[in-house]
Amino acid sequence: MREISSNDAAAQLAEGSAIILDVREEPELLEAAVEGVLHIPMGEIPERLAELNPTDNIIVMCKLGGRSAMVCDFLTSQGFSNVANLVGGIYAWAEEVDPNVIKHG
């Protein structure tokens, strides 16, 4: 499975060359969220697969990288050819790209 750093993912999102798929649950979005990403909770991926294009560059993100790795494996098994796991998840994004994604208070 291909892995990508949060800095590289942020650059690809900014230039429009990738879609970031956030697979965390709704309550987790209240704690931390990245603008401009697609949100489909992990449990809904199979039934919402048609919302994704198998040829798009899809970077999958979760809290730390475990769930996103499972989603990457699933997408690959469904014929998606260009998926990557965001190493360290939203926490890495907050540390390396934008500390403001973590909502305090």
XYZ file of C-alpha atoms in Angstrom:
105
model
C 0.000 0.000 0.000
C 1.240 3.431 -0.919
C 1.674 5.882 1.951
C 1.860 9.666 1.833
C 2.906 12.327 4.329
C 0.510 15.037 5.424
C 2.670 17.719 3.772
C 2.585 15.923 0.414
C -1.160 15.290 0.782
C -1.778 18.963 1.556
C 0.200 19.993 -1.526
C -1.764 17.610 -3.763
C -5.076 18.811 -2.301
C -4.087 22.445 -2.874
C -3.128 21.846 -6.506
C -6.259 19.787 -7.146
C -4.397 16.628 -8.092
C -5.878 14.497 -5.287
C -9.039 13.904 -3.311
C -8.644 13.410 0.410
C -11.199 10.959 1.754
C -11.791 11.335 5.502
C -13.224 8.059 6.841
C -13.705 9.153 10.461
C -17.113 9.230 12.151
C -19.217 12.404 12.439
C -18.386 13.075 16.135
C -14.677 13.022 15.271
C -15.224 15.835 12.772
C -16.381 18.053 15.632
C -12.952 17.642 17.232
C -10.848 18.100 14.093
C -11.598 18.627 10.417
C -9.789 19.632 7.240
C -11.502 21.986 4.794
C -12.076 20.714 1.273
C -11.989 16.978 1.922
C -14.630 14.365 1.140
C -16.133 12.731 4.222
C -17.531 9.200 4.052
C -17.395 7.255 7.345
C -15.539 3.943 7.055
C -18.681 1.876 7.634
C -20.467 3.587 4.739
C -17.724 3.105 2.123
C -19.129 -0.117 0.566
C -22.611 1.337 -0.005
C -21.270 4.706 -1.182
C -18.530 3.355 -3.453
C -20.245 4.833 -6.514
C -19.454 8.327 -5.170
C -15.758 7.644 -5.829
C -13.985 7.453 -9.183
C -11.654 4.407 -9.367
C -9.121 6.361 -11.446
C -8.875 9.405 -9.142
C -5.862 9.948 -6.901
C -7.478 9.251 -3.517
C -5.678 9.872 -0.238
C -7.466 8.214 2.677
C -7.331 9.815 6.132
C -8.534 8.812 9.591
C -7.415 9.675 13.124
C -4.016 7.927 13.150
C -3.812 5.807 9.998
C -5.243 2.412 10.949
C -8.772 2.689 9.597
C -7.558 4.511 6.508
C -5.147 1.642 5.780
C -8.073 -0.795 5.871
C -10.084 1.447 3.534
C -7.094 1.652 1.154
C -6.952 -2.147 1.054
C -10.699 -2.334 0.409
C -10.609 0.273 -2.362
C -7.686 -1.508 -4.019
C -9.639 -4.788 -3.890
C -12.508 -2.988 -5.640
C -10.322 -1.921 -8.566
C -9.193 1.513 -7.390
C -5.753 1.991 -8.864
C -4.401 5.119 -7.167
C -5.000 5.140 -3.410
C -2.661 6.166 -0.617
C -2.825 6.078 3.165
C -2.167 9.364 4.980
C 0.519 8.466 7.518
C -0.393 9.636 11.010
C -3.908 10.741 10.055
C -5.502 13.963 11.256
C -2.992 14.229 14.107
C -0.069 14.340 11.671
C -1.966 16.904 9.595
C -2.452 19.077 12.708
C 1.210 18.749 13.657
C 2.773 19.212 10.230
C 0.284 21.207 8.120
C -2.289 23.146 10.142
C -2.596 23.152 13.945
C -5.950 24.912 13.604
C -7.710 21.733 12.436
C -7.901 20.675 16.081
C -10.824 22.529 17.622
C -10.259 23.614 21.202
C -12.857 24.599 23.650
